[in-house]
């Protein structure tokens, strides 16, 4: 019982940064922009988030620092790809490299410093319920925020007119433009939303997960978030399943090793990635609800004025 | 615009070459690092070694380092870049730089190379590493004394001989205190991923381990052990600030003395290709202060350390029984020989797990 609870808690924490970053990238890609710089925005978010929390003593302000840092990074990306119509793939990769360098620079003076991590909720009565109490009412705020964020994005994309327009930009920017929608402005906002989420996801790592800053601490989570967007076939509902599946496989393989399950650890470490590939194959084979990549994803749009 | 950029680039190149000329009287020493110098672990300790070198011989030498150099083709370019910049002695500080270093060494016979933790050498390429298993043996003794549950948690990076010999040394030592001691091993399959290392530590503690040991580089496991009120050992560097009441000791990579010795040899013109595998006795590494333990345990650890330095205690003293119950061939007289330790690919008896790939 206690072990099951411990595993669920670890899965929740491990999945949260993936979920936040992937949600942001989902919106970006739905608007038709492919930003491969998630890892770079995350790592800068981690450095700035930690710096903010360390300087002010507030986790909340740290998170804001992370969000703003991610947005600024994404703004650079937007200027290049939307303003100057540079290739999105190349710019995204460059953004990651820039981010890794910048985070080292920003974070250098904070290496080895400690902060008090984000507090876990404690609601008398509710948090004490066996098994579900800690899970539903006892995690840090980021965990619940990530779910609220995803629900909000789902509602925005499918239940609001603005969401419909954003999706239209991603599916056919020429038509959206012809109808009079400001495609580039909408995409800029979508890219910045993606940057804000990536920055927050990065900030989660030093603020709640492992409360210290070390260069390179995102360790490839931005790439996993990118894969999750594809895994979800650009749908919020599947995104949450994917993020928790990935977190669950990661944590369970560690436990399986501790129990001495006789499967090679290298194979188990590769399991989450294998699971992603298998689900991708299954999705693309399914006749109904197949892959629904935004039709204009990654294509440069230069409006004729 | 383009022209002015070209002019600027040419100017910078000129300035760089002028800088090189004026410093020609000093010996140039280059370092290639795997991680950022701020990683608080492996690369950080190599850079402390470089700083010790500068402090000692700073008036005679000039050091350059390249950080975050990935293993593979990039490494070769980086090493060659250091050669072209006039470095006469180059330290490459990760196992994966072995082949790139050798390749560049063969191309530039007049430059001397030093590769950390590898096994390939050349007339102008030395190797150096440390007998960390000696430190792991001391940690095993302490762990067995301090564990109430009799279960140790061990986070491994990759199942390579260096890590496997560390696990075996730990458990052999622990068995001398508690014959029934158990060790749970989780392979992270990474040297550095704080999140994953933290998750591994959580899993080990949730499964009953109360002393956490790691052969990965970040202080995350120390921090988790601290959060959960357990005990832990640091790795590579001093990690006590991540667990003031948690760290028992830590293996400290102290490369400074070696770097100073080798650069002095280079300056004196006596440098030659060697294979250095130093232990506690030659200060290739050190143990952090023994903390958070009773005095008798501390004394036991200090005595073991002294015995190892004096050559009276060998962690792999024969007879050693493998996991299959058969005694391991003893090639080094009364202990395993260096080759057996450097190529160790089996678990000793008492480890209730399977070595990956076996």
XYZ file of C-alpha atoms in Angstrom:
663
model
C 0.000 0.000 0.000
C 2.676 2.476 1.065
C 4.843 1.385 -1.852
C 2.010 1.819 -4.352
C 1.419 5.313 -3.025
C 5.131 6.094 -3.223
C 5.265 4.911 -6.821
C 2.213 6.951 -7.830
C 3.689 10.064 -6.216
C 6.990 9.558 -8.006
C 5.170 9.060 -11.322
C 3.184 12.278 -10.818
C 6.351 14.264 -10.152
C 8.278 12.690 -13.039
C 5.452 13.348 -15.511
C 4.710 16.947 -14.567
C 7.561 18.732 -16.387
C 6.909 16.620 -19.487
C 3.207 17.438 -19.383
C 3.718 21.201 -18.983
C 6.330 21.486 -21.730
C 4.381 19.244 -24.113
C 1.157 21.198 -23.551
C 2.920 24.397 -24.596
C 4.454 22.783 -27.645
C 1.065 21.335 -28.584
C -0.406 24.841 -28.833
C 2.623 26.072 -30.785
C 2.390 23.210 -33.258
C -1.378 23.536 -33.564
C -0.766 27.068 -34.848
C 1.504 25.603 -37.502
C 4.914 26.317 -35.979
C 7.397 23.581 -35.191
C 9.669 24.753 -32.384
C 12.379 22.179 -31.710
C 13.946 24.487 -29.138
C 11.931 23.130 -26.180
C 15.015 21.699 -24.486
C 16.821 25.026 -24.787
C 13.878 27.015 -23.433
C 13.485 24.515 -20.597
C 17.090 24.689 -19.491
C 17.053 28.491 -19.523
C 13.776 28.330 -17.581
C 15.504 26.077 -15.060
C 18.445 28.471 -14.616
C 16.281 31.606 -14.390
C 13.662 29.888 -12.234
C 16.303 28.857 -9.738
C 17.938 32.281 -9.852
C 14.581 33.953 -9.207
C 13.730 31.700 -6.292
C 17.187 32.027 -4.793
C 17.235 35.815 -5.050
C 13.722 36.384 -3.721
C 13.175 33.317 -1.588
C 9.877 32.719 -3.324
C 9.076 29.640 -5.394
C 6.233 31.533 -7.049
C 8.521 34.332 -8.252
C 11.024 31.695 -9.340
C 8.337 30.097 -11.473
C 7.496 33.512 -12.951
C 11.180 34.047 -13.789
C 11.169 30.686 -15.551
C 8.040 31.571 -17.515
C 9.401 34.964 -18.594
C 12.753 33.443 -19.555
C 11.037 30.816 -21.698
C 8.895 33.510 -23.330
C 11.921 35.657 -24.156
C 13.664 32.668 -25.719
C 10.568 31.868 -27.769
C 10.341 35.497 -28.817
C 13.804 35.183 -30.369
C 12.526 32.117 -32.183
C 9.389 33.960 -33.334
C 11.427 36.887 -34.634
C 13.592 34.556 -36.668
C 10.989 32.168 -38.035
C 7.929 34.402 -38.273
C 9.533 37.792 -38.754
C 12.431 36.779 -41.008
C 10.906 33.503 -42.293
C 13.994 31.465 -41.390
C 13.751 27.669 -41.463
C 11.955 26.531 -38.302
C 13.810 23.263 -37.796
C 17.238 24.863 -37.988
C 16.214 27.777 -35.775
C 14.726 25.436 -33.184
C 17.891 23.382 -32.991
C 19.954 26.564 -32.743
C 17.658 27.732 -29.936
C 18.458 24.581 -27.971
C 22.188 25.062 -28.366
C 21.857 28.728 -27.425
C 19.766 27.772 -24.398
C 22.286 25.259 -23.102
C 25.025 27.868 -23.331
C 22.928 30.632 -21.817
C 21.790 28.493 -18.903
C 25.384 27.689 -18.043
C 26.199 31.378 -18.121
C 23.191 32.458 -16.053
C 23.388 29.551 -13.666
C 27.155 29.568 -13.089
C 26.975 31.623 -9.922
C 24.082 29.577 -8.538
C 25.658 26.157 -8.806
C 25.783 24.543 -5.396
C 23.304 26.965 -3.833
C 20.283 25.524 -2.108
C 16.676 26.642 -1.868
C 13.658 25.338 -0.011
C 11.699 23.348 -2.566
C 8.072 24.050 -3.453
C 5.906 23.036 -0.511
C 3.550 20.111 -0.836
C -0.086 20.774 -0.124
C -1.404 19.690 3.242
C -5.157 19.936 3.633
C -6.188 18.579 7.030
C -8.584 15.693 6.593
C -8.253 15.330 2.849
C -4.498 14.784 2.607
C -4.720 12.161 5.361
C -7.065 9.857 3.425
C -5.155 6.624 2.879
C -3.702 6.033 -0.582
C -5.582 8.727 -2.496
C -5.065 11.570 -0.016
C -1.409 12.246 -0.777
C -1.982 11.730 -4.480
C -5.017 13.958 -4.903
C -4.372 16.586 -2.251
C -0.751 16.300 -1.152
C 1.531 17.140 -4.078
C 3.179 20.449 -4.915
C 1.160 23.068 -6.780
C 2.918 22.475 -10.098
C 1.380 19.003 -10.367
C -2.191 20.273 -10.134
C -1.424 23.336 -12.218
C -0.164 21.124 -15.041
C -3.505 19.317 -15.174
C -5.469 22.576 -15.012
C -3.265 23.932 -17.800
C -4.013 20.972 -20.002
C -7.757 21.182 -19.370
C -7.610 24.908 -20.109
C -5.795 24.299 -23.385
C -8.297 21.620 -24.382
C -11.166 23.985 -23.640
C -9.467 26.805 -25.539
C -8.682 24.721 -28.620
C -12.037 22.994 -28.971
C -14.561 25.212 -27.251
C -13.584 28.760 -28.162
C -13.594 30.694 -31.386
C -10.020 31.843 -30.788
C -8.950 28.229 -30.515
C -10.683 27.401 -33.772
C -8.856 30.256 -35.492
C -5.539 29.111 -34.051
C -6.109 25.597 -35.377
C -7.127 27.058 -38.731
C -3.778 28.868 -38.941
C -2.039 25.563 -38.355
C -4.079 23.676 -40.914
C -4.158 26.192 -43.727
C -2.419 29.495 -43.188
C -3.244 30.766 -46.668
C -6.987 30.385 -46.129
C -6.800 31.789 -42.629
C -4.930 34.769 -44.009
C -7.436 35.163 -46.853
C -10.241 35.242 -44.313
C -8.488 38.162 -42.683
C -6.944 36.533 -39.641
C -3.527 37.846 -38.582
C -1.701 34.532 -39.012
C 1.723 35.764 -37.954
C 0.402 37.516 -34.858
C -1.558 34.453 -33.796
C 1.478 32.251 -34.344
C 3.665 34.621 -32.354
C 1.299 34.328 -29.394
C 1.197 30.545 -29.756
C 5.000 30.359 -29.863
C 5.228 32.560 -26.768
C 2.714 30.389 -24.951
C 4.860 27.386 -25.821
C 7.927 29.226 -24.528
C 6.191 30.149 -21.290
C 5.215 26.521 -20.701
C 8.703 25.236 -21.528
C 10.215 27.809 -19.173
C 7.845 26.764 -16.399
C 8.521 23.087 -17.038
C 12.233 23.787 -16.780
C 11.748 25.800 -13.603
C 9.874 22.865 -12.069
C 13.080 20.844 -11.985
C 15.168 23.074 -9.679
C 12.157 24.444 -7.789
C 10.420 21.211 -6.865
C 12.009 18.074 -8.297
C 15.677 18.309 -7.298
C 16.021 21.658 -5.525
C 19.411 22.788 -6.792
C 20.740 24.031 -10.098
C 23.310 22.253 -12.204
C 23.929 22.934 -15.909
C 22.329 20.298 -18.087
C 19.811 19.227 -15.476
C 16.922 18.943 -17.941
C 18.804 15.954 -19.386
C 16.783 15.658 -22.585
C 13.292 16.121 -21.136
C 12.544 18.777 -23.755
C 13.051 16.215 -26.495
C 10.722 13.794 -24.743
C 8.103 16.560 -24.530
C 8.453 17.056 -28.297
C 7.988 13.342 -28.865
C 4.921 13.367 -26.626
C 3.218 15.933 -28.861
C 3.616 13.588 -31.811
C 2.656 10.636 -29.601
C -0.581 12.424 -28.707
C -1.290 13.104 -32.388
C -1.743 16.743 -31.360
C -4.641 16.011 -28.972
C -4.647 17.146 -25.340
C -6.478 14.045 -24.101
C -3.861 11.700 -25.467
C -1.097 14.003 -24.304
C -1.966 13.484 -20.655
C -2.080 9.720 -21.167
C 1.298 9.812 -22.900
C 2.962 11.951 -20.253
C 1.802 9.729 -17.397
C 2.607 6.577 -19.328
C 6.132 7.849 -19.889
C 6.528 8.829 -16.241
C 5.084 5.491 -15.100
C 7.374 3.386 -17.267
C 10.405 5.395 -16.122
C 9.625 4.969 -12.438
C 8.471 1.356 -12.691
C 11.627 0.270 -14.471
C 13.673 1.692 -11.588
C 11.560 -0.248 -9.104
C 11.758 -3.390 -11.221
C 15.543 -3.178 -10.994
C 15.392 -2.763 -7.242
C 13.220 -5.873 -7.026
C 15.766 -7.735 -9.090
C 13.546 -8.457 -12.088
C 15.913 -10.234 -14.438
C 15.540 -7.953 -17.452
C 18.596 -6.023 -18.664
C 18.535 -2.500 -17.254
C 19.541 -1.031 -20.611
C 16.397 -2.518 -22.119
C 14.282 -1.176 -19.285
C 15.819 2.282 -19.637
C 14.860 2.184 -23.303
C 11.292 1.054 -22.508
C 9.685 4.500 -22.379
C 11.075 5.273 -25.804
C 10.049 1.898 -27.156
C 6.570 2.457 -25.748
C 6.428 5.782 -27.584
C 7.380 4.177 -30.867
C 4.895 1.331 -30.424
C 2.042 3.712 -29.656
C 3.021 5.831 -32.667
C 2.828 2.790 -34.892
C -0.523 1.770 -33.418
C -1.929 5.267 -33.862
C -0.822 5.532 -37.446
C -2.248 2.084 -38.225
C -5.631 2.835 -36.690
C -8.154 3.799 -39.346
C -10.161 6.102 -37.171
C -8.555 8.922 -35.288
C -5.263 8.533 -37.075
C -2.416 10.994 -36.925
C -3.670 14.511 -37.346
C -0.609 16.660 -37.754
C -1.541 20.254 -38.505
C -1.314 20.482 -42.275
C 0.813 23.635 -42.316
C 3.141 22.453 -39.525
C 6.676 23.696 -40.046
C 5.973 25.572 -43.265
C 7.040 29.162 -43.516
C 4.284 31.671 -44.189
C 5.051 34.983 -45.877
C 1.838 36.955 -46.393
C 1.590 38.812 -49.684
C 0.765 42.350 -48.786
C 28.025 44.255 -43.771
C 29.552 40.991 -44.910
C 32.866 42.670 -45.661
C 33.065 44.294 -42.272
C 32.298 40.941 -40.635
C 35.119 39.330 -42.572
C 37.445 42.112 -41.552
C 36.395 41.663 -37.961
C 37.030 37.924 -38.160
C 40.440 38.478 -39.715
C 41.264 40.984 -36.992
C 40.274 38.529 -34.292
C 42.408 35.807 -35.843
C 45.344 38.175 -36.018
C 44.865 39.178 -32.404
C 44.707 35.521 -31.409
C 47.933 34.677 -33.216
C 49.698 37.702 -31.736
C 48.519 36.562 -28.309
C 49.928 33.114 -28.994
C 53.282 34.518 -30.051
C 53.738 36.640 -26.955
C 52.999 33.660 -24.710
C 55.337 31.340 -26.590
C 57.841 31.252 -23.766
C 55.309 29.628 -21.460
C 54.369 25.971 -21.708
C 50.805 25.695 -22.949
C 48.721 22.997 -21.303
C 45.276 22.103 -22.589
C 42.343 20.302 -20.957
C 39.288 18.751 -22.589
C 36.271 18.377 -20.302
C 33.159 16.296 -20.811
C 30.753 18.389 -18.756
C 30.462 21.971 -17.645
C 33.016 22.949 -14.988
C 30.046 23.806 -12.790
C 28.722 20.226 -12.697
C 29.914 19.832 -9.094
C 31.181 16.395 -9.989
C 33.554 14.868 -12.487
C 34.473 17.887 -14.589
C 34.412 20.220 -11.598
C 37.038 18.086 -9.868
C 39.256 17.998 -12.966
C 39.058 21.755 -13.102
C 40.018 22.003 -9.422
C 43.053 19.928 -10.434
C 43.825 22.402 -13.195
C 43.450 25.292 -10.757
C 45.872 23.608 -8.354
C 48.280 23.310 -11.268
C 47.968 26.998 -12.109
C 48.510 27.905 -8.474
C 51.685 25.817 -8.331
C 53.253 26.547 -11.716
C 51.289 29.518 -12.982
C 54.381 31.570 -13.836
C 55.740 28.870 -16.140
C 52.620 27.633 -17.847
C 49.423 28.755 -19.439
C 46.320 26.560 -19.328
C 43.345 26.398 -21.641
C 40.255 24.271 -21.202
C 37.348 23.299 -23.404
C 34.210 22.278 -21.513
C 31.096 20.412 -22.650
C 32.980 18.515 -25.334
C 30.882 15.521 -26.428
C 32.613 12.172 -26.820
C 32.992 11.197 -30.469
C 34.022 13.127 -33.583
C 33.668 16.501 -31.846
C 36.263 15.432 -29.333
C 38.812 14.822 -32.068
C 38.268 18.287 -33.505
C 38.516 19.864 -30.070
C 41.746 18.062 -29.228
C 43.229 19.003 -32.577
C 42.150 22.590 -32.030
C 44.145 22.633 -28.782
C 47.174 21.263 -30.636
C 46.913 23.968 -33.277
C 46.633 26.604 -30.586
C 50.092 25.566 -29.453
C 49.353 23.345 -26.453
C 52.246 20.949 -25.852
C 50.624 18.815 -23.164
C 46.946 17.958 -23.411
C 44.800 16.202 -20.819
C 41.610 14.575 -22.124
C 39.413 13.744 -19.181
C 36.827 11.170 -20.154
C 36.860 7.513 -21.159
C 35.121 8.244 -24.460
C 37.979 10.488 -25.575
C 40.304 7.482 -25.795
C 40.185 6.801 -29.519
C 39.988 10.470 -30.574
C 43.014 11.234 -28.367
C 44.983 8.346 -29.833
C 44.150 9.459 -33.348
C 45.341 13.005 -32.736
C 48.390 11.736 -30.809
C 49.500 9.688 -33.807
C 49.118 12.724 -36.024
C 51.190 15.012 -33.775
C 54.130 13.021 -32.364
C 55.715 16.160 -30.879
C 52.784 16.897 -28.605
C 52.201 14.933 -25.402
C 48.792 13.615 -24.451
C 47.327 12.328 -21.194
C 44.074 10.397 -21.275
C 42.052 9.765 -18.137
C 40.585 6.315 -17.449
C 41.487 4.693 -20.769
C 43.736 1.781 -21.675
C 45.220 2.691 -25.060
C 48.675 4.285 -25.077
C 51.221 5.623 -27.568
C 54.819 6.838 -27.153
C 53.357 10.343 -26.745
C 50.150 9.358 -24.953
C 49.886 8.382 -21.286
C 46.883 7.149 -19.342
C 45.897 7.847 -15.770
C 43.139 6.729 -13.466
C 42.460 6.083 -9.801
C 41.726 3.001 -7.672
C 38.368 4.235 -6.492
C 37.435 0.715 -5.379
C 39.671 1.320 -2.349
C 37.383 4.146 -1.291
C 34.311 2.042 -2.012
C 35.672 -0.642 0.304
C 35.855 1.871 3.154
C 32.331 3.011 2.316
C 31.130 -0.598 2.430
C 32.484 -0.982 5.963
C 30.772 2.216 7.096
C 27.526 1.350 5.321
C 27.264 -2.065 6.984
C 27.830 -0.487 10.408
C 25.329 2.298 9.839
C 22.515 0.407 8.103
C 19.747 -0.588 10.477
C 17.742 -2.373 7.788
C 20.719 -4.334 6.474
C 19.801 -3.167 2.981
C 22.065 -0.858 0.981
C 20.865 1.022 -2.085
C 23.333 1.404 -4.952
C 22.786 3.616 -7.991
C 25.053 2.547 -10.830
C 25.696 4.438 -14.031
C 26.738 1.805 -16.580
C 27.735 -1.817 -15.912
C 31.404 -1.264 -16.804
C 34.322 -2.747 -14.802
C 34.996 0.460 -12.861
C 31.443 0.485 -11.518
C 31.171 -3.283 -11.044
C 34.447 -3.410 -9.087
C 33.062 -0.617 -6.910
C 29.921 -2.615 -6.127
C 31.955 -5.744 -5.364
C 34.417 -3.877 -3.144
C 31.494 -2.366 -1.250
C 29.718 -5.648 -0.626
C 32.932 -7.545 0.250
C 33.660 -4.935 2.888
C 30.088 -4.905 4.168
C 30.075 -8.697 4.509
C 32.998 -8.530 6.931
C 30.706 -6.574 9.273
C 27.341 -8.172 8.484
C 27.478 -11.451 6.504
C 23.799 -11.185 5.598
C 23.888 -7.644 4.237
C 21.817 -7.034 1.105
C 22.410 -4.583 -1.695
C 19.773 -3.368 -4.132
C 21.254 -2.096 -7.380
C 19.579 0.247 -9.847
C 21.328 1.108 -13.084
C 20.508 4.638 -14.192
C 22.197 4.091 -17.568
C 23.415 7.678 -17.449
C 26.292 9.448 -15.695
C 24.298 12.578 -15.149
C 20.532 13.091 -14.939
C 19.614 14.608 -11.569
C 15.912 13.811 -12.011
C 16.488 10.161 -12.799
C 19.109 9.783 -10.081
C 16.620 11.260 -7.606
C 13.928 8.835 -8.786
C 16.332 5.923 -8.400
C 17.168 7.004 -4.845
C 13.457 7.289 -4.037
C 12.806 3.811 -5.420
C 15.668 2.323 -3.375
C 14.477 3.979 -0.172
C 10.862 2.977 -0.842
C 12.087 -0.594 -1.188
C 13.754 -0.536 2.192
C 17.338 0.650 1.665
C 18.557 3.041 4.353
C 22.068 3.831 3.105
C 22.319 5.183 -0.444
C 25.476 4.899 -2.526
C 25.913 6.257 -6.009
C 28.205 5.935 -8.965
C 26.467 8.712 -10.899
C 27.569 12.318 -10.780
C 24.866 14.620 -9.408
C 24.078 15.404 -5.767
C 20.403 14.496 -6.297
C 20.563 11.106 -4.506
C 22.241 12.774 -1.529
C 19.454 15.319 -1.428
C 16.703 12.676 -1.564
C 18.390 10.653 1.196
C 18.594 13.839 3.251
C 14.920 14.612 2.640
C 13.916 11.112 3.744
C 16.209 11.039 6.779
C 18.485 8.302 5.410
C 22.275 8.200 5.021
C 24.336 8.471 1.858
C 27.800 8.752 0.328
C 28.848 11.503 -2.044
C 30.549 10.905 -5.366
C 33.500 12.654 -7.065
C 33.232 15.758 -4.939
C 32.256 17.083 -1.527
C 28.464 16.911 -1.416
C 27.906 17.567 2.256
C 26.087 20.817 1.645
C 23.332 18.779 -0.004
C 23.001 16.616 3.096
C 24.713 18.066 6.183
C 23.231 15.281 8.342
C 23.316 12.692 5.579
C 26.770 12.421 4.053
C 28.946 9.802 5.721
C 31.911 10.493 3.483
C 32.556 11.005 -0.207
C 35.158 9.895 -2.700
C 36.966 13.049 -3.801
C 38.770 12.998 -7.125
C 41.911 15.000 -6.445
C 43.737 15.319 -9.730
C 45.899 18.279 -8.715
C 48.993 16.388 -7.507
C 49.070 14.271 -10.657
C 48.668 17.249 -12.968
C 51.459 19.113 -11.182
C 53.772 16.095 -11.341
C 53.191 15.544 -15.046
C 53.592 19.190 -15.996
C 56.801 19.378 -13.973
C 58.083 16.373 -15.938
C 57.136 18.100 -19.177
C 58.957 21.274 -18.122
C 62.040 19.281 -17.156
C 61.946 17.370 -20.428
C 61.558 14.024 -18.659
C 57.961 13.325 -19.687
C 57.412 9.847 -21.064
C 54.423 7.708 -21.826
C 53.222 5.959 -18.691
C 50.219 4.170 -17.269
C 49.306 5.572 -13.880
C 46.713 3.859 -11.720
C 47.053 5.486 -8.369
C 45.226 4.875 -5.146
C 44.804 6.516 -1.763
C 48.565 6.184 -1.213
C 49.478 8.330 -4.222
C 46.707 10.895 -3.596
C 44.863 10.212 -6.845
C 41.734 10.543 -4.765
C 40.875 11.272 -1.162
C 38.096 10.590 1.281
C 35.953 13.461 2.530
C 35.832 13.792 6.344
C 33.989 10.938 8.040
C 30.844 12.564 9.389
C 27.432 11.660 10.811
C 28.712 8.446 12.389
C 29.698 7.340 15.889
C 33.356 7.633 16.873
C 34.007 3.898 16.732
C 32.771 3.696 13.136
C 34.861 6.716 12.254
C 37.906 5.087 13.805
C 37.234 1.863 11.910
C 37.076 3.837 8.652
C 40.272 5.730 9.406
C 42.056 2.517 10.357
C 40.937 0.858 7.124
C 42.133 3.875 5.164
C 45.529 3.753 6.872
C 45.790 -0.002 6.266
C 44.997 0.426 2.579
C 47.593 3.178 2.248
C 50.159 1.029 4.049
C 49.402 -1.850 1.695
C 48.239 -4.089 4.547
C 44.632 -4.252 3.413
C 43.598 -5.147 -0.122
C 39.886 -4.888 -0.926
C 40.081 -7.838 -3.311
C 41.954 -10.176 -0.995
C 41.610 -13.823 -1.977
C 39.735 -16.061 -1.655
C 36.923 -14.328 -3.482
C 33.829 -16.317 -4.366
C 31.835 -15.364 -7.428
C 28.085 -15.244 -7.624
C 28.068 -18.751 -9.098
C 29.632 -20.087 -5.902
C 32.980 -20.840 -7.525
C 36.166 -19.217 -6.218
C 37.679 -16.623 -8.537
C 41.157 -17.407 -9.828
C 43.661 -15.431 -7.784
C 46.287 -13.997 -10.111
C 47.911 -11.423 -7.854
C 49.348 -13.600 -5.120
C 47.039 -13.037 -2.161
C 44.688 -10.695 -4.019
C 43.228 -10.221 -7.492
C 45.669 -8.575 -9.858
C 45.144 -5.204 -11.509
C 44.038 -6.731 -14.793
C 41.306 -8.699 -13.069
C 40.041 -5.579 -11.314
C 40.270 -3.394 -14.425
C 38.243 -5.920 -16.390
C 35.856 -7.035 -13.657
C 32.627 -8.327 -15.116
C 31.126 -10.548 -12.433
C 29.349 -10.081 -9.113
C 30.703 -11.622 -5.954
C 28.663 -13.969 -3.783
C 26.028 -12.244 -1.708
C 24.744 -9.912 -4.398
C 21.205 -11.013 -5.059
C 20.930 -9.557 -8.546
C 22.065 -10.245 -12.057
C 24.819 -8.263 -13.713
C 23.385 -6.753 -16.900
C 24.703 -8.531 -19.952
C 25.604 -11.700 -18.046
